[in-house]
């Protein structure tokens, strides 16, 4: 029994095969780092913009894809998703975006283009470009929402209000583009009810998919300073699984779950240390789903 609508199931339904993401670094910055919106980035963001495992693209997308494939080829025998993960993947002149992303979708090995970005970096010209590319190969846009609660958003220095997210989803969907939303479980100050409300909001937002992310604390971040000062505690594994189950029970059955957790670079991980053993974590999650007979959307 599949307890939730996994990315693998979706890919097999739509493309007839399993696919693997190639983490690519397009050389982007972020308006939350260069002073346009703020400085220092989101409080949890590492110096590489959540792309610690990505391959720099430079001016040679083909070479970057070959290198990225060589790093993970042992894990996959199906298609490939070009995933521009670092910082804000639409924060550049549209001419640069057109050059980079057109080259990516024209690579024969690539089946899908996925771009991580901010809702406040999706001007009409950018959405129009993405819609053009979507006619060549599927384009996914991943939006970093993290939470719907204003006080938490201010604490993590997200840098935009919730209506900006709503507008971005509306315009992307109108352009025929799939939307995936990132949500963090375990943000300081948020109780279970707040976490579940974010999951419910994502489920009703019009998004096509969701990525659940454990809050992990990385060395060198401002979040690490607060953690070391004792301002909050990291989640234990059983706490995280219970919250994750509560979220999945509250989202529509057709919302694709792209990720159940996440991990940072082990050399920088401060807490929770259990998250560094990804295989153990995923096994524990799947065992809990079986034990609790989890069903996606059962509390709607």
GROMACS .gro file of C-alpha atoms in nm, residues 58-246:
model
  189
   58UNK     CA    1   2.910   2.846  -1.589
   59UNK     CA    2   2.871   2.892  -1.964
   60UNK     CA    3   2.869   2.524  -2.057
   61UNK     CA    4   2.539   2.360  -1.965
   62UNK     CA    5   2.626   2.042  -2.157
   63UNK     CA    6   2.947   1.983  -1.961
   64UNK     CA    7   2.770   2.054  -1.632
   65UNK     CA    8   2.498   1.802  -1.710
   66UNK     CA    9   2.756   1.539  -1.809
   67UNK     CA   10   2.935   1.594  -1.477
   68UNK     CA   11   2.610   1.591  -1.277
   69UNK     CA   12   2.502   1.266  -1.443
   70UNK     CA   13   2.839   1.106  -1.369
   71UNK     CA   14   2.795   1.182  -0.999
   72UNK     CA   15   2.458   1.007  -0.966
   73UNK     CA   16   2.438   0.770  -1.263
   74UNK     CA   17   2.466   0.469  -1.032
   75UNK     CA   18   2.135   0.572  -0.873
   76UNK     CA   19   1.926   0.600  -1.187
   77UNK     CA   20   1.857   0.422  -1.512
   78UNK     CA   21   1.569   0.642  -1.627
   79UNK     CA   22   1.536   1.006  -1.728
   80UNK     CA   23   1.689   1.319  -1.580
   81UNK     CA   24   1.547   1.639  -1.431
   82UNK     CA   25   1.764   1.950  -1.458
   83UNK     CA   26   1.719   2.109  -1.115
   84UNK     CA   27   1.851   2.463  -1.067
   85UNK     CA   28   1.864   2.466  -0.690
   86UNK     CA   29   2.101   2.733  -0.561
   87UNK     CA   30   1.969   3.063  -0.435
   88UNK     CA   31   1.701   3.220  -0.659
   89UNK     CA   32   1.678   3.063  -1.003
   90UNK     CA   33   1.488   3.348  -1.170
   91UNK     CA   34   1.691   3.632  -1.020
   92UNK     CA   35   1.875   3.744  -1.331
   93UNK     CA   36   1.800   3.939  -1.650
   94UNK     CA   37   1.550   3.749  -1.859
   95UNK     CA   38   1.804   3.730  -2.144
   96UNK     CA   39   2.039   3.528  -1.921
   97UNK     CA   40   1.751   3.308  -1.806
   98UNK     CA   41   1.649   3.247  -2.167
   99UNK     CA   42   2.004   3.151  -2.267
  100UNK     CA   43   2.056   2.917  -1.972
  101UNK     CA   44   1.719   2.746  -1.956
  102UNK     CA   45   1.675   2.709  -2.331
  103UNK     CA   46   2.010   2.531  -2.341
  104UNK     CA   47   1.899   2.304  -2.056
  105UNK     CA   48   1.567   2.198  -2.210
  106UNK     CA   49   1.737   2.136  -2.544
  107UNK     CA   50   1.976   1.882  -2.389
  108UNK     CA   51   1.852   1.540  -2.510
  109UNK     CA   52   1.915   1.376  -2.171
  110UNK     CA   53   1.685   1.620  -1.991
  111UNK     CA   54   1.315   1.535  -1.953
  112UNK     CA   55   1.207   1.812  -1.711
  113UNK     CA   56   1.337   2.156  -1.612
  114UNK     CA   57   1.287   2.238  -1.242
  115UNK     CA   58   1.373   2.582  -1.103
  116UNK     CA   59   1.391   2.682  -0.739
  117UNK     CA   60   1.302   3.046  -0.684
  118UNK     CA   61   1.119   3.306  -0.477
  119UNK     CA   62   0.762   3.418  -0.545
  120UNK     CA   63   0.879   3.780  -0.559
  121UNK     CA   64   1.120   3.704  -0.845
  122UNK     CA   65   0.864   3.606  -1.107
  123UNK     CA   66   0.796   3.907  -1.324
  124UNK     CA   67   0.558   3.876  -1.617
  125UNK     CA   68   0.853   3.850  -1.859
  126UNK     CA   69   0.995   3.558  -1.662
  127UNK     CA   70   0.662   3.376  -1.645
  128UNK     CA   71   0.621   3.428  -2.020
  129UNK     CA   72   0.965   3.274  -2.082
  130UNK     CA   73   0.884   2.976  -1.860
  131UNK     CA   74   0.558   2.926  -2.047
  132UNK     CA   75   0.750   2.919  -2.378
  133UNK     CA   76   0.996   2.662  -2.243
  134UNK     CA   77   0.707   2.457  -2.105
  135UNK     CA   78   0.593   2.399  -2.463
  136UNK     CA   79   0.927   2.226  -2.534
  137UNK     CA   80   0.958   2.022  -2.215
  138UNK     CA   81   0.776   2.031  -1.881
  139UNK     CA   82   0.882   2.316  -1.652
  140UNK     CA   83   0.840   2.297  -1.276
  141UNK     CA   84   0.880   2.598  -1.048
  142UNK     CA   85   0.965   2.537  -0.683
  143UNK     CA   86   0.864   2.816  -0.445
  144UNK     CA   87   1.014   2.860  -0.099
  145UNK     CA   88   0.710   2.936   0.117
  146UNK     CA   89   0.825   2.755   0.434
  147UNK     CA   90   0.539   2.889   0.649
  148UNK     CA   91   0.218   3.091   0.620
  149UNK     CA   92   0.257   3.258   0.960
  150UNK     CA   93   0.372   3.623   0.948
  151UNK     CA   94   0.562   3.614   1.277
  152UNK     CA   95   0.766   3.311   1.166
  153UNK     CA   96   0.822   3.457   0.821
  154UNK     CA   97   0.962   3.770   0.982
  155UNK     CA   98   1.187   3.568   1.212
  156UNK     CA   99   1.334   3.361   0.928
  157UNK     CA  100   1.373   3.679   0.716
  158UNK     CA  101   1.173   3.538   0.426
  159UNK     CA  102   1.130   3.886   0.286
  160UNK     CA  103   0.786   3.878   0.123
  161UNK     CA  104   0.422   3.863   0.246
  162UNK     CA  105   0.187   3.573   0.183
  163UNK     CA  106  -0.020   3.747  -0.092
  164UNK     CA  107   0.296   3.755  -0.309
  165UNK     CA  108   0.306   3.375  -0.292
  166UNK     CA  109  -0.064   3.351  -0.376
  167UNK     CA  110  -0.020   3.576  -0.679
  168UNK     CA  111   0.284   3.382  -0.803
  169UNK     CA  112   0.100   3.049  -0.785
  170UNK     CA  113  -0.200   3.197  -0.967
  171UNK     CA  114   0.011   3.339  -1.252
  172UNK     CA  115   0.226   3.028  -1.291
  173UNK     CA  116  -0.079   2.801  -1.302
  174UNK     CA  117  -0.246   3.031  -1.556
  175UNK     CA  118   0.067   2.987  -1.770
  176UNK     CA  119   0.039   2.606  -1.749
  177UNK     CA  120   0.343   2.559  -1.525
  178UNK     CA  121   0.360   2.304  -1.244
  179UNK     CA  122   0.419   2.452  -0.899
  180UNK     CA  123   0.593   2.279  -0.608
  181UNK     CA  124   0.596   2.443  -0.265
  182UNK     CA  125   0.864   2.406   0.000
  183UNK     CA  126   0.753   2.383   0.364
  184UNK     CA  127   0.975   2.357   0.672
  185UNK     CA  128   0.862   2.150   0.971
  186UNK     CA  129   1.008   2.251   1.306
  187UNK     CA  130   1.054   2.626   1.268
  188UNK     CA  131   1.113   2.799   1.604
  189UNK     CA  132   0.793   2.910   1.775
  190UNK     CA  133   0.557   2.699   1.565
  191UNK     CA  134   0.339   2.438   1.734
  192UNK     CA  135   0.165   2.147   1.563
  193UNK     CA  136  -0.148   2.345   1.484
  194UNK     CA  137   0.053   2.616   1.308
  195UNK     CA  138   0.245   2.356   1.109
  196UNK     CA  139  -0.074   2.181   1.001
  197UNK     CA  140  -0.230   2.511   0.894
  198UNK     CA  141   0.063   2.572   0.658
  199UNK     CA  142   0.019   2.225   0.508
  200UNK     CA  143  -0.354   2.283   0.464
  201UNK     CA  144  -0.289   2.618   0.299
  202UNK     CA  145  -0.046   2.466   0.052
  203UNK     CA  146  -0.301   2.195  -0.023
  204UNK     CA  147  -0.564   2.453  -0.114
  205UNK     CA  148  -0.328   2.696  -0.292
  206UNK     CA  149  -0.349   2.540  -0.637
  207UNK     CA  150   0.002   2.394  -0.612
  208UNK     CA  151   0.078   2.060  -0.778
  209UNK     CA  152   0.334   1.934  -0.531
  210UNK     CA  153   0.493   1.988  -0.191
  211UNK     CA  154   0.837   1.934  -0.042
  212UNK     CA  155   0.847   1.873   0.332
  213UNK     CA  156   1.174   1.980   0.489
  214UNK     CA  157   1.300   1.911   0.838
  215UNK     CA  158   1.450   2.220   0.997
  216UNK     CA  159   1.818   2.141   1.031
  217UNK     CA  160   2.070   2.378   1.178
  218UNK     CA  161   2.388   2.436   0.980
  219UNK     CA  162   2.715   2.587   1.096
  220UNK     CA  163   2.768   2.944   0.978
  221UNK     CA  164   2.398   3.037   0.965
  222UNK     CA  165   2.223   3.291   1.185
  223UNK     CA  166   1.985   3.013   1.289
  224UNK     CA  167   2.284   2.832   1.439
  225UNK     CA  168   2.356   3.131   1.663
  226UNK     CA  169   2.004   3.119   1.808
  227UNK     CA  170   2.025   2.742   1.852
  228UNK     CA  171   2.357   2.765   2.037
  229UNK     CA  172   2.209   3.038   2.255
  230UNK     CA  173   1.935   2.796   2.361
  231UNK     CA  174   1.650   2.991   2.202
  232UNK     CA  175   1.487   2.678   2.056
  233UNK     CA  176   1.527   2.302   2.036
  234UNK     CA  177   1.563   2.082   1.731
  235UNK     CA  178   1.302   1.814   1.671
  236UNK     CA  179   1.357   1.453   1.769
  237UNK     CA  180   1.297   1.190   1.502
  238UNK     CA  181   0.967   1.070   1.649
  239UNK     CA  182   0.844   1.429   1.681
  240UNK     CA  183   0.925   1.499   1.319
  241UNK     CA  184   0.750   1.184   1.195
  242UNK     CA  185   0.437   1.265   1.395
  243UNK     CA  186   0.422   1.617   1.249
  244UNK     CA  187   0.495   1.489   0.898
  245UNK     CA  188   0.211   1.239   0.924
  246UNK     CA  189  -0.023   1.514   1.042
   0.00000   0.00000   0.00000
